[in-house]
Amino acid sequence: MKSFFKTLLASTLGVIIGSVVLMVLSIIIFAGIISAMGSSETYNLKDKTILKLELEGNLAERSDSNPISKLMGNPETIGLEDILDAIQKAKDNDEIKGIYIKAGALTGGLANIDPIRNALLDFKTSGKFIVAYADSYMQNTYYIASVADKVIMNPRGSFDFRGISSNLIFTKNFNDKLGIKYQVFKVGTFKSAVEPYIQEKMSDANRLQRTSYLNDIWSHMLAGISDSRKISVDQLNTYADRCLTFMPADSIVKYNMVDTVMYNPGVEAYLKTLVDIEADKKLTLASVQNMTGVKAAKTGDNKTKIAILYAEGAIVDSDEGGLFAGGPSITAEKYVKELQKLRDDDEVKAVVFRVNSPGGSAYASEQIWNAVVELKAKKPVIVSMGDYAASGGYYISCAANTIVAQPSTLTGSIGIFGLIPEGEELSKKIGLTFDEVNTNKHSSFGGTTYGIPFLFAGFSRSFNEEESLVLQKYIESGYDLFITRCADGRSKTKAEIDSIGQGRVWTGSQALKLGLVDKIGGLEDAIKIAAEQAKVTDYSIAKYPAKKDLFAQIFEDSFSNTKIQAIKLFIGEDSFEKSIIKQHIQSFDMQMAMMPDRISY
C-alpha cells in the first residue's frame, strides 16, 4: 500500500509538472506565431490612398497591440500617439489624397480628443480633403468630425447631442442596510471622492466645482463646433436642449449639423470621385496601424534626444498587474527607475513628462515627485497633461520647469483623504463576535485578522476618539506636504496653494488663470518648449517606457497566470487568496490623492 501511494504521488506530481511545462511551451509557440503576425513592417503607400481614421474603442496615450485581449472580447485600445503620427504622415506624403473619418463609439476625454481635432485642422492646410461618416455620432466623435469638409451620417443613424454630465452613485443607504459604515479622514472642502460612501447626494461644494468645470468644457466644445459648422453657440445649445439623439436624420441635415445622409456604399462611391478612380475599382485605404510602417518625413540627430515619458493610469506603489489587470497604472518603483535612467542618459537633453492620471497613492506620488526633482536638477522637465493630471497626477507634475495642459484637462484636486470601512454592525448581523488581549493601549488599533491590518479594521470595533484624531492628523500632514510640494514647484506660498487647493478640480483653462499650469497646448507644444529650454534645434524623439514586443507581453502575462495556477495546486485555493489579499492590503496607502470623477460625453 505504501508503495502504491508513492507511485500515485509521483505520477500525480509528474502530470502536474508535465502539464505546466506543456502549457508554457504552448504559450511560447502561440505567442511566437501571434508576434510574427503582429510585427510591424514597412508599409508602401500607393498613389490615391486615403487614410481611414477609425474612431472606435478606448482612446489611450499609447496603443495596445495585444491580440489576445481582442480575442477575449475587450474593446480595442487605440493610441493617441499613433493617430497623431498617422495624420502628420498623411499630410506630408503626396500619395495620400485625403482622410476618411469613420466615427464610432470612442471612449476618451476631450483633452485627448482635442489634439486629434487640432491635427486635422492642421492637415486641412495642405489642401487635401477630409470626409466624415458615422452610423451614429457620439458627441466626442462629432466634435472631431465637425472639422471635415463634408459630414455624412447614415439615413437611419442617430446623432447624440445633448450636453455633458457627471453622474455619481451614492451607496450610503445600501451600505447602511448591510451594516457597513465608512470612517472618513480628509482635508479639502472640495475633496469629493468619499461622498458616495457617506452621503445621499452631492455636497454644495462638489456641485459647485462640477458645474464649473462641466460648463467650461462644454463651452470649449461648442466653440470648436461653432467655428467649424458656422452655427452660433446659442443655437447649438438650443439644439442640445432638443435632444437631437431621437430626431430623424433629415432634421439633423436641416440644422446644418451634418451635410447629407448616405448609406455606407454611397460614402465609398463618393470617396472614389474625390480621388478620381473608376466606380468599379477598389479604394486604397490605409489604416492608422498601416501608417506606423510609413517612415516619417522628418528625422533628427539620433545622438541628441528629447525624451517623452508616458505616465497613464492610477498611481500605485507596486504593480502585480499585466495585460489583463484592468488598465494601465503608474507604478512608483518603475517610474522612479525610468526617471533616473533619463537623468543619467547624456544623450537626452530634456524630458517631456506626459501625465494622464487622476492620482492614487500619496506615498507613491511623493516617490515620483522626488525623482522628477532630481531629474530637473540636470535637465529641463516639461509636463504635458492629458485628460487628467489631478490630485496625485498634479503631485507628480508640480515640480516641472513648465506645465502644459489642454483647455479641458481636469487638474488640481490638491487634497488628501483616507477611507476605512467599519463593519461592527455587519459582524453582529452575520454572527461574528470578537475578543482580544492587548499588551498596550493601541495594540488593536485598526484591527488585524490573520496578520492583515486594516482589511478588517472596525469589524471588531470602530476607531475611538483618540485613534480618529491620530488618523486625521496623519491625513493633515499629508495635505501639508502636498501643498508644500506645489508651492515650491509653482513659486507660490502655501497659503496661495491652499486657497486654490482644498481638493478642488479645475479645467486646464481655469488652472492657467490660477497659475497651476503655464501654457495651453498639446504634446507638440511641450516638445518645442523642451527643445527651447535645452537649447537644441536638431534632435530626435525617444519614447519611454520602451514598449515590449508582442511576444514578451503575451508570454509574461500568460506565464504569470500559469504560475498562479501552479501555486494554487500546491498551497490550496484558500491560502492563495489570503496571500494575495495580504499582499494588497499591506501596500494600502492611508493617504490617497485621487480624483475619481468621470465625465459622460
Coordinates of C-alpha atoms in Angstrom, one line a residue:
M1 CA 0.0 0.0 0.0
K2 CA 2.8 2.4 0.9
S3 CA 4.4 1.7 -2.5
F4 CA 1.1 2.3 -4.2
F5 CA 0.8 5.8 -2.6
K6 CA 4.4 6.6 -3.6
T7 CA 3.7 5.7 -7.2
L8 CA 0.4 7.6 -7.1
L9 CA 2.1 10.7 -5.7
A10 CA 4.9 10.5 -8.2
S11 CA 2.5 10.1 -11.1
T12 CA 0.3 13.0 -9.9
L13 CA 3.3 15.2 -9.5
G14 CA 4.6 14.2 -12.9
V15 CA 1.3 15.0 -14.5
I16 CA 1.2 18.4 -12.8
I17 CA 4.8 19.3 -13.8
G18 CA 4.2 17.9 -17.3
S19 CA 1.1 20.0 -17.7
V20 CA 2.8 23.1 -16.6
V21 CA 5.7 22.5 -19.0
L22 CA 3.4 21.8 -21.8
M23 CA 1.4 24.9 -21.0
V24 CA 4.5 27.1 -21.1
L25 CA 5.7 25.5 -24.3
S26 CA 2.3 26.1 -25.9
I27 CA 2.3 29.7 -24.8
I28 CA 5.8 30.2 -26.3
I29 CA 4.7 28.7 -29.6
F30 CA 1.4 30.6 -29.7
A31 CA 3.0 33.8 -28.7
G32 CA 5.7 33.4 -31.3
I33 CA 3.1 33.0 -34.0
I34 CA 1.0 35.9 -32.8
S35 CA 4.1 38.1 -32.5
A36 CA 5.1 37.3 -36.1
M37 CA 1.6 38.1 -37.3
G38 CA 1.6 41.4 -35.4
S39 CA 5.1 42.6 -36.1
S40 CA 5.2 46.0 -37.7
E41 CA 6.5 46.0 -41.3
T42 CA 7.3 48.8 -43.7
Y43 CA 4.1 49.9 -45.4
N44 CA 4.5 51.2 -49.0
L45 CA 2.0 53.9 -49.8
K46 CA 0.3 53.8 -53.2
D47 CA -1.0 56.7 -55.2
K48 CA -4.6 57.9 -54.5
T49 CA -4.5 56.4 -51.0
I50 CA -6.9 57.6 -48.3
L51 CA -6.1 57.5 -44.6
K52 CA -9.0 55.8 -42.9
L53 CA -9.3 57.1 -39.3
E54 CA -11.5 54.7 -37.4
L55 CA -12.6 56.3 -34.1
E56 CA -13.7 53.2 -32.3
G57 CA -12.6 51.7 -28.9
N58 CA -10.7 53.1 -26.0
L59 CA -8.5 56.1 -26.6
A60 CA -5.3 55.9 -24.6
E61 CA -1.9 57.6 -24.8
R62 CA -0.4 54.6 -26.5
S63 CA -1.9 51.7 -28.4
D64 CA -2.4 48.2 -27.0
S65 CA -1.4 45.7 -29.7
N66 CA -2.2 42.6 -27.7
P67 CA -4.4 40.3 -30.0
I68 CA -5.3 38.0 -27.1
S69 CA -7.1 40.9 -25.4
K70 CA -9.1 41.4 -28.5
L71 CA -9.9 37.6 -28.7
M72 CA -11.3 37.9 -25.2
G73 CA -13.8 40.5 -26.4
N74 CA -12.1 43.5 -24.8
P75 CA -12.6 46.8 -26.7
E76 CA -9.6 47.8 -28.8
T77 CA -7.3 50.3 -27.4
I78 CA -6.1 52.9 -29.9
G79 CA -3.1 55.1 -29.2
L80 CA -3.3 58.9 -29.4
E81 CA 0.4 58.9 -30.4
D82 CA -0.4 56.6 -33.4
I83 CA -3.3 58.7 -34.6
L84 CA -1.3 61.9 -34.5
D85 CA 1.6 60.3 -36.2
A86 CA -0.7 59.0 -38.9
I87 CA -2.3 62.4 -39.6
Q88 CA 1.1 64.1 -39.8
K89 CA 2.4 61.4 -42.2
A90 CA -0.8 61.8 -44.3
K91 CA -0.2 65.5 -44.6
D92 CA 3.5 65.0 -45.6
N93 CA 3.0 62.3 -48.2
D94 CA 1.7 63.1 -51.6
E95 CA 0.4 59.6 -52.2
I96 CA -2.3 60.3 -49.6
K97 CA -5.1 62.5 -51.0
G98 CA -7.3 62.8 -48.0
I99 CA -8.7 61.5 -44.8
Y100 CA -11.8 59.4 -44.2
I101 CA -13.1 59.6 -40.6
K102 CA -15.2 56.6 -39.7
A103 CA -16.7 57.6 -36.4
G104 CA -17.9 55.0 -33.9
A105 CA -18.1 54.5 -30.2
L106 CA -15.0 56.2 -28.9
T107 CA -14.2 56.3 -25.1
G108 CA -12.0 59.2 -24.3
G109 CA -11.9 62.6 -22.6
L110 CA -12.0 65.9 -24.5
A111 CA -8.4 66.8 -23.6
N112 CA -7.1 63.8 -25.6
I113 CA -9.6 64.4 -28.4
D114 CA -8.6 68.0 -28.8
P115 CA -5.1 67.0 -30.2
I116 CA -6.8 64.9 -32.9
R117 CA -9.1 67.7 -33.9
N118 CA -6.2 70.2 -34.0
A119 CA -4.1 67.8 -36.0
L120 CA -7.0 67.5 -38.6
L121 CA -7.3 71.3 -38.7
D122 CA -3.6 71.5 -39.5
F123 CA -4.0 68.7 -42.1
K124 CA -6.5 70.8 -43.9
T125 CA -3.9 73.5 -44.6
S126 CA -2.4 71.0 -47.1
G127 CA -5.5 71.4 -49.3
K128 CA -6.3 67.7 -49.0
F129 CA -9.9 66.7 -48.2
I130 CA -11.5 65.3 -45.0
V131 CA -14.7 63.4 -45.2
A132 CA -16.5 62.1 -42.0
Y133 CA -19.2 59.4 -41.8
A134 CA -20.9 57.6 -38.9
D135 CA -23.8 55.3 -38.5
S136 CA -24.3 57.0 -35.1
Y137 CA -22.4 60.1 -33.9
M138 CA -21.4 60.4 -30.3
Q139 CA -20.8 63.9 -29.0
N140 CA -17.0 63.5 -28.7
T141 CA -16.6 61.9 -32.2
Y142 CA -18.8 64.6 -33.7
Y143 CA -16.6 67.2 -32.2
I144 CA -13.7 65.7 -34.2
A145 CA -15.8 65.1 -37.3
S146 CA -17.1 68.7 -37.4
V147 CA -13.8 69.8 -38.9
A148 CA -14.5 67.7 -42.1
D149 CA -15.2 69.3 -45.5
K150 CA -18.3 67.0 -45.6
V151 CA -20.0 65.4 -42.6
I152 CA -22.2 62.5 -43.5
M153 CA -24.5 60.2 -41.5
N154 CA -26.5 57.1 -42.1
P155 CA -30.1 57.9 -43.1
R156 CA -31.3 55.6 -40.2
G157 CA -28.5 56.6 -37.9
S158 CA -28.6 58.7 -34.7
F159 CA -27.0 61.9 -33.7
D160 CA -26.2 62.2 -30.0
F161 CA -26.1 65.9 -29.0
R162 CA -27.5 66.8 -25.5
G163 CA -24.7 68.3 -23.4
I164 CA -22.3 66.6 -21.0
S165 CA -22.8 65.4 -17.4
S166 CA -21.0 64.0 -14.4
N167 CA -23.0 61.3 -12.5
L168 CA -22.4 59.7 -9.1
I169 CA -23.9 56.6 -7.5
F170 CA -24.3 57.1 -3.7
T171 CA -24.0 53.8 -1.8
K172 CA -24.6 55.1 1.7
N173 CA -28.1 53.7 2.2
F174 CA -27.1 50.4 0.6
N175 CA -24.1 50.2 3.0
D176 CA -26.3 51.1 5.9
K177 CA -28.6 48.1 5.1
L178 CA -25.6 45.8 5.1
G179 CA -24.3 47.3 8.3
I180 CA -21.2 48.8 6.7
K181 CA -20.1 52.3 7.6
Y182 CA -17.1 54.3 6.5
Q183 CA -14.7 56.2 8.7
V184 CA -13.5 59.2 6.7
F185 CA -10.4 61.3 7.2
K186 CA -9.8 64.1 4.7
V187 CA -8.5 67.6 4.0
G188 CA -10.2 69.6 1.4
T189 CA -13.7 71.1 1.2
F190 CA -13.9 70.0 -2.4
K191 CA -12.3 66.6 -2.0
S192 CA -15.4 64.7 -3.0
A193 CA -14.1 61.1 -3.6
V194 CA -15.5 60.0 -0.2
E195 CA -19.0 61.4 -0.7
P196 CA -20.7 58.4 -2.3
Y197 CA -19.9 56.3 0.8
I198 CA -21.2 58.7 3.5
Q199 CA -23.8 60.9 1.8
E200 CA -27.0 60.5 -0.2
K201 CA -26.3 63.4 -2.6
M202 CA -23.5 65.8 -3.6
S203 CA -22.3 68.4 -1.2
D204 CA -22.8 72.1 -2.2
A205 CA -19.1 72.4 -2.8
N206 CA -18.9 69.3 -5.0
R207 CA -21.9 70.5 -7.1
L208 CA -20.3 73.9 -7.4
Q209 CA -17.0 72.5 -8.7
R210 CA -18.6 70.1 -11.1
T211 CA -20.9 72.7 -12.5
S212 CA -18.0 75.0 -13.1
Y213 CA -15.7 72.6 -14.9
L214 CA -18.5 70.9 -16.9
N215 CA -19.7 74.3 -18.2
D216 CA -16.1 75.3 -19.1
I217 CA -15.6 72.0 -21.0
W218 CA -18.9 72.3 -22.8
S219 CA -18.3 75.9 -23.8
H220 CA -14.9 74.9 -25.3
M221 CA -16.6 72.0 -27.2
L222 CA -19.3 74.3 -28.5
A223 CA -16.8 77.0 -29.6
G224 CA -15.0 74.4 -31.8
I225 CA -18.2 73.1 -33.4
S226 CA -19.5 76.6 -33.9
D227 CA -16.3 77.7 -35.7
S228 CA -16.3 74.6 -38.0
R229 CA -20.0 74.4 -38.8
K230 CA -20.8 78.2 -38.7
I231 CA -23.6 77.8 -36.2
S232 CA -23.8 80.1 -33.2
V233 CA -23.1 78.8 -29.7
D234 CA -26.6 79.9 -28.6
Q235 CA -28.2 77.9 -31.5
L236 CA -26.1 74.8 -30.6
N237 CA -27.3 75.0 -27.0
T238 CA -30.9 75.2 -28.4
Y239 CA -30.3 72.1 -30.4
A240 CA -28.8 70.3 -27.4
D241 CA -31.9 71.1 -25.3
R242 CA -34.0 69.5 -28.0
C243 CA -32.0 66.2 -27.6
L244 CA -31.2 65.6 -31.2
T245 CA -30.5 61.9 -30.4
F246 CA -34.0 60.8 -31.3
M247 CA -34.6 63.1 -34.2
P248 CA -34.7 61.9 -37.8
A249 CA -31.6 62.3 -40.0
D250 CA -33.2 64.9 -42.3
S251 CA -33.7 67.2 -39.3
I252 CA -30.0 66.9 -38.5
V253 CA -29.3 68.0 -42.0
K254 CA -31.8 70.8 -41.8
Y255 CA -30.0 72.1 -38.6
N256 CA -26.7 72.0 -40.6
M257 CA -25.1 69.7 -38.1
V258 CA -24.4 67.3 -40.9
D259 CA -24.2 68.0 -44.7
T260 CA -26.0 64.9 -46.1
V261 CA -27.1 61.4 -45.4
M262 CA -25.8 58.3 -47.2
Y263 CA -25.6 54.6 -46.7
N264 CA -22.1 53.2 -46.4
P265 CA -21.8 52.1 -50.1
G266 CA -22.7 55.6 -51.1
V267 CA -19.9 57.0 -49.0
E268 CA -17.5 54.7 -50.7
A269 CA -18.7 55.8 -54.1
Y270 CA -18.3 59.4 -53.1
L271 CA -14.7 58.9 -51.9
K272 CA -13.9 57.3 -55.3
T273 CA -15.0 60.5 -57.0
L274 CA -12.7 62.6 -54.7
V275 CA -9.6 60.5 -55.7
D276 CA -10.7 60.2 -59.3
I277 CA -10.9 56.4 -59.7
E278 CA -13.5 54.4 -61.6
A279 CA -16.6 53.2 -59.8
D280 CA -15.6 49.5 -60.3
K281 CA -12.1 50.0 -58.9
K282 CA -11.3 49.3 -55.3
L283 CA -10.4 52.2 -52.9
T284 CA -7.0 52.1 -51.3
L285 CA -7.4 52.8 -47.7
A286 CA -4.5 53.0 -45.2
S287 CA -5.3 52.4 -41.5
V288 CA -3.6 54.1 -38.6
Q289 CA -1.8 50.7 -38.0
N290 CA -0.6 50.7 -41.6
M291 CA 0.8 54.2 -41.1
T292 CA 3.1 53.1 -38.3
G293 CA 5.0 51.3 -41.0
V294 CA 5.5 54.5 -43.1
K295 CA 8.7 56.3 -42.4
A296 CA 8.3 59.8 -41.0
A297 CA 9.3 62.7 -43.3
K298 CA 11.5 64.4 -40.7
T299 CA 14.3 62.7 -38.7
G300 CA 16.7 64.3 -36.3
D301 CA 20.1 63.7 -34.9
N302 CA 19.8 60.4 -33.1
K303 CA 22.5 61.3 -30.6
T304 CA 20.6 64.4 -29.3
K305 CA 17.3 63.4 -27.9
I306 CA 14.1 64.9 -26.4
A307 CA 12.5 62.1 -24.3
I308 CA 8.8 61.6 -23.9
L309 CA 8.0 59.6 -20.8
Y310 CA 4.3 58.5 -20.8
A311 CA 2.6 58.0 -17.5
E312 CA -1.0 56.9 -17.7
G313 CA -3.4 55.4 -15.1
A314 CA -3.7 55.3 -11.3
I315 CA -0.6 55.9 -9.3
V316 CA 0.3 52.9 -7.2
D317 CA 3.2 51.7 -5.0
S318 CA 3.7 48.3 -6.7
D319 CA 2.1 46.5 -9.7
E320 CA 1.4 42.9 -10.0
G321 CA -0.8 43.5 -13.0
G322 CA -0.4 42.5 -16.6
L323 CA -2.3 42.8 -19.8
F324 CA -5.5 41.7 -18.1
A325 CA -5.1 43.7 -14.9
G326 CA -7.8 46.3 -15.7
G327 CA -5.9 49.1 -17.4
P328 CA -2.5 50.9 -17.2
S329 CA -1.0 52.1 -14.0
I330 CA 1.8 54.4 -12.9
T331 CA 4.0 52.3 -10.6
A332 CA 6.3 54.3 -8.3
E333 CA 9.2 51.7 -8.5
K334 CA 9.0 51.5 -12.3
Y335 CA 8.7 55.3 -12.9
V336 CA 11.4 56.2 -10.4
K337 CA 13.8 54.0 -12.4
E338 CA 12.7 55.4 -15.7
L339 CA 13.2 59.0 -14.5
Q340 CA 16.7 58.0 -13.1
K341 CA 17.7 56.5 -16.4
L342 CA 16.7 59.6 -18.3
R343 CA 18.5 61.7 -15.7
D344 CA 21.8 59.8 -16.3
D345 CA 21.4 59.5 -20.1
D346 CA 23.7 62.3 -21.5
E347 CA 22.1 61.9 -25.0
V348 CA 18.7 63.0 -23.5
K349 CA 18.8 66.8 -23.3
A350 CA 15.2 67.4 -21.9
V351 CA 12.3 65.3 -20.9
V352 CA 8.6 65.7 -21.6
F353 CA 6.6 64.0 -18.9
R354 CA 3.3 63.1 -20.4
V355 CA 0.9 62.7 -17.4
N356 CA -2.7 61.3 -17.8
S357 CA -3.7 60.3 -14.3
P358 CA -6.5 61.0 -11.8
G359 CA -4.0 60.2 -9.0
G360 CA -3.8 57.5 -6.4
S361 CA -1.3 56.7 -3.6
A362 CA 0.1 59.8 -2.0
Y363 CA 3.2 57.8 -0.9
A364 CA 3.9 56.6 -4.5
S365 CA 3.3 60.2 -5.8
E366 CA 5.9 61.5 -3.4
Q367 CA 8.5 59.0 -4.7
I368 CA 7.9 60.0 -8.3
W369 CA 7.9 63.7 -7.3
N370 CA 11.3 63.3 -5.8
A371 CA 12.6 61.5 -8.9
V372 CA 11.3 64.4 -11.1
V373 CA 13.1 66.9 -8.8
E374 CA 16.4 65.0 -9.2
L375 CA 15.9 64.9 -13.0
K376 CA 15.1 68.6 -13.1
A377 CA 18.4 69.4 -11.4
K378 CA 20.2 68.1 -14.5
K379 CA 17.9 68.9 -17.4
P380 CA 14.6 70.6 -18.3
V381 CA 11.4 68.7 -17.4
I382 CA 8.2 69.8 -19.2
V383 CA 4.9 68.3 -18.2
S384 CA 2.2 67.7 -20.9
M385 CA -1.2 66.9 -19.3
G386 CA -3.7 64.6 -20.9
D387 CA -7.4 64.1 -19.9
Y388 CA -6.4 64.1 -16.2
A389 CA -3.5 65.3 -14.2
A390 CA -5.3 65.7 -10.9
S391 CA -4.6 65.0 -7.3
G392 CA -1.6 62.6 -7.3
G393 CA -1.4 63.4 -11.1
Y394 CA -0.8 67.0 -10.2
Y395 CA 1.5 66.0 -7.4
I396 CA 3.9 64.3 -9.8
S397 CA 3.7 67.2 -12.2
C398 CA 4.1 70.3 -10.0
A399 CA 7.9 70.2 -9.8
A400 CA 8.4 70.6 -13.6
N401 CA 10.0 73.6 -15.2
T402 CA 6.9 74.2 -17.3
I403 CA 3.4 72.7 -17.3
V404 CA 1.3 72.5 -20.5
A405 CA -2.4 71.5 -20.4
Q406 CA -5.3 71.2 -22.7
P407 CA -8.2 73.6 -22.1
S408 CA -10.4 70.7 -20.9
T409 CA -7.7 68.8 -18.9
L410 CA -9.0 68.1 -15.4
T411 CA -6.3 69.1 -13.0
G412 CA -5.7 70.5 -9.5
S413 CA -7.7 68.5 -6.9
I414 CA -5.0 69.2 -4.4
G415 CA -6.2 67.3 -1.4
I416 CA -5.8 64.1 0.6
F417 CA -8.3 61.5 2.0
G418 CA -8.4 58.2 3.9
L419 CA -11.4 55.9 3.8
I420 CA -11.7 52.9 6.1
P421 CA -14.8 50.6 6.3
E422 CA -16.3 49.9 9.7
G423 CA -18.2 46.6 9.8
E424 CA -19.1 46.3 13.5
E425 CA -22.8 46.2 12.8
L426 CA -22.4 43.8 9.9
S427 CA -20.4 41.5 12.1
K428 CA -23.2 41.3 14.6
K429 CA -25.7 40.6 11.7
I430 CA -23.8 37.6 10.4
G431 CA -22.9 36.2 13.8
L432 CA -19.3 37.2 14.2
T433 CA -18.0 38.1 17.7
F434 CA -14.6 39.3 18.7
D435 CA -12.4 39.2 21.7
E436 CA -8.8 40.3 22.2
V437 CA -5.9 40.5 24.5
N438 CA -3.5 43.5 24.2
T439 CA -0.1 44.4 25.6
N440 CA -0.5 48.1 25.0
K441 CA -3.1 50.9 24.8
H442 CA -3.4 50.8 21.0
S443 CA -2.3 47.3 20.2
S444 CA -5.5 46.6 18.4
F445 CA -5.6 49.9 16.6
G446 CA -7.2 49.3 13.2
G447 CA -7.9 45.7 14.0
T448 CA -6.0 42.7 12.5
T449 CA -7.1 39.4 11.2
Y450 CA -4.6 36.8 10.0
G451 CA -2.0 39.5 10.4
I452 CA -3.7 41.7 7.9
P453 CA -4.1 45.2 9.2
F454 CA -7.0 47.5 8.1
L455 CA -8.7 44.8 5.9
F456 CA -11.0 44.0 8.9
A457 CA -10.5 47.4 10.5
G458 CA -13.6 48.2 12.5
F459 CA -15.1 44.7 12.2
S460 CA -14.2 44.1 15.9
R461 CA -14.7 47.8 16.8
S462 CA -14.7 51.3 15.4
F463 CA -11.9 53.7 16.0
N464 CA -12.1 55.6 19.3
E465 CA -11.8 59.3 19.5
E466 CA -8.1 59.3 20.2
E467 CA -7.4 57.0 17.3
S468 CA -9.5 59.0 14.9
L469 CA -7.6 62.1 15.9
V470 CA -4.3 60.4 15.2
L471 CA -5.5 59.4 11.7
Q472 CA -6.9 62.8 11.0
K473 CA -3.6 64.4 11.9
Y474 CA -1.8 61.9 9.6
I475 CA -4.0 62.9 6.7
E476 CA -3.5 66.6 7.5
S477 CA 0.3 66.1 7.5
G478 CA -0.1 64.5 4.0
Y479 CA -2.0 67.6 2.8
D480 CA 0.6 69.9 4.3
L481 CA 3.3 68.1 2.4
F482 CA 1.3 68.1 -0.8
I483 CA 0.7 71.9 -0.7
T484 CA 4.4 72.4 0.2
R485 CA 5.4 70.5 -2.9
C486 CA 3.0 72.5 -5.1
A487 CA 4.1 75.8 -3.5
D488 CA 7.8 75.1 -4.1
G489 CA 7.2 73.9 -7.7
R490 CA 4.9 76.8 -8.7
S491 CA 6.8 79.5 -6.8
K492 CA 3.8 80.3 -4.6
T493 CA 3.2 80.4 -0.9
K494 CA 1.4 77.5 0.9
A495 CA -1.4 79.8 1.7
E496 CA -1.9 80.7 -2.0
I497 CA -1.9 76.9 -3.0
D498 CA -4.3 76.2 -0.1
S499 CA -6.7 78.8 -1.4
I500 CA -7.0 77.1 -4.8
G501 CA -6.4 73.6 -3.4
Q502 CA -8.8 72.1 -0.8
G503 CA -9.4 69.3 -3.3
R504 CA -11.0 71.5 -6.0
V505 CA -10.9 70.3 -9.6
W506 CA -10.1 72.8 -12.3
T507 CA -10.0 72.7 -16.1
G508 CA -6.8 73.5 -17.9
S509 CA -8.2 76.9 -18.9
Q510 CA -9.1 77.7 -15.3
A511 CA -5.7 76.4 -14.0
L512 CA -3.9 78.7 -16.4
K513 CA -5.5 81.7 -14.8
L514 CA -4.7 80.4 -11.3
G515 CA -1.1 79.7 -12.1
L516 CA -1.3 75.9 -11.7
V517 CA -0.2 75.5 -15.3
D518 CA 1.9 77.7 -17.6
K519 CA 0.5 77.2 -21.1
I520 CA -2.5 75.8 -23.0
G521 CA -1.4 73.3 -25.7
G522 CA -0.6 69.7 -26.5
L523 CA 2.3 67.4 -26.6
E524 CA 3.9 69.1 -29.6
D525 CA 3.9 72.4 -27.8
A526 CA 5.6 70.7 -24.8
I527 CA 8.3 69.2 -27.1
K528 CA 9.0 72.7 -28.6
I529 CA 9.3 74.2 -25.1
A530 CA 11.6 71.4 -24.0
A531 CA 13.9 71.9 -27.0
E532 CA 14.0 75.7 -26.4
Q533 CA 14.9 75.2 -22.7
A534 CA 17.5 72.6 -23.6
K535 CA 18.9 74.9 -26.4
V536 CA 18.8 72.2 -29.1
T537 CA 17.4 72.6 -32.6
D538 CA 18.3 69.3 -34.2
Y539 CA 17.1 66.3 -32.2
S540 CA 15.2 63.1 -32.4
I541 CA 12.3 62.0 -30.2
A542 CA 12.7 59.0 -27.9
K543 CA 9.6 57.5 -26.2
Y544 CA 9.6 55.8 -22.8
P545 CA 8.8 53.4 -21.2
A546 CA 10.1 51.3 -24.1
K547 CA 7.3 49.1 -25.5
K548 CA 7.7 45.4 -25.0
D549 CA 7.5 43.3 -28.1
L550 CA 4.3 41.4 -28.6
F551 CA 5.9 38.1 -27.7
A552 CA 7.2 39.4 -24.4
Q553 CA 3.7 40.9 -23.5
I554 CA 1.9 37.6 -24.2
F555 CA 4.5 35.4 -22.6
E556 CA 4.9 37.4 -19.4
D557 CA 1.2 37.6 -18.7
S558 CA 0.5 34.0 -19.6
F559 CA 3.4 32.8 -17.5
S560 CA 2.1 34.8 -14.6
N561 CA -1.3 33.1 -14.9
T562 CA 0.4 29.7 -15.2
K563 CA 2.5 30.4 -12.1
I564 CA -0.7 31.3 -10.2
Q565 CA -2.4 28.1 -11.1
A566 CA 0.7 26.1 -10.1
I567 CA 0.8 27.9 -6.7
K568 CA -2.9 27.1 -6.2
L569 CA -2.3 23.4 -6.8
F570 CA 0.4 23.2 -4.2
I571 CA -0.8 25.6 -1.4
G572 CA -4.5 25.5 -2.0
E573 CA -7.1 28.0 -3.3
D574 CA -7.9 29.4 0.2
S575 CA -4.3 30.0 1.2
F576 CA -3.5 31.6 -2.2
E577 CA -6.4 34.0 -1.9
K578 CA -5.3 35.0 1.6
S579 CA -1.8 35.6 0.4
I580 CA -3.0 37.9 -2.4
I581 CA -5.3 39.8 -0.1
K582 CA -2.5 40.3 2.4
Q583 CA -0.1 41.5 -0.2
H584 CA -2.5 44.1 -1.5
I585 CA -3.6 45.3 2.0
Q586 CA 0.0 45.7 3.2
S587 CA 0.7 48.0 0.3
F588 CA -2.5 50.0 1.0
D589 CA -1.8 53.7 1.4
M590 CA -4.0 55.5 4.1
Q591 CA -3.2 58.8 2.3
M592 CA -5.0 58.8 -1.0
A593 CA -4.5 61.7 -3.5
M594 CA -7.1 60.7 -6.1
M595 CA -9.8 62.3 -8.2
P596 CA -12.2 59.5 -9.3
D597 CA -14.6 61.9 -11.3
R598 CA -15.6 60.9 -14.8
I599 CA -17.5 62.8 -17.4
S600 CA -20.2 61.4 -19.7
Y601 CA -19.8 62.6 -23.2

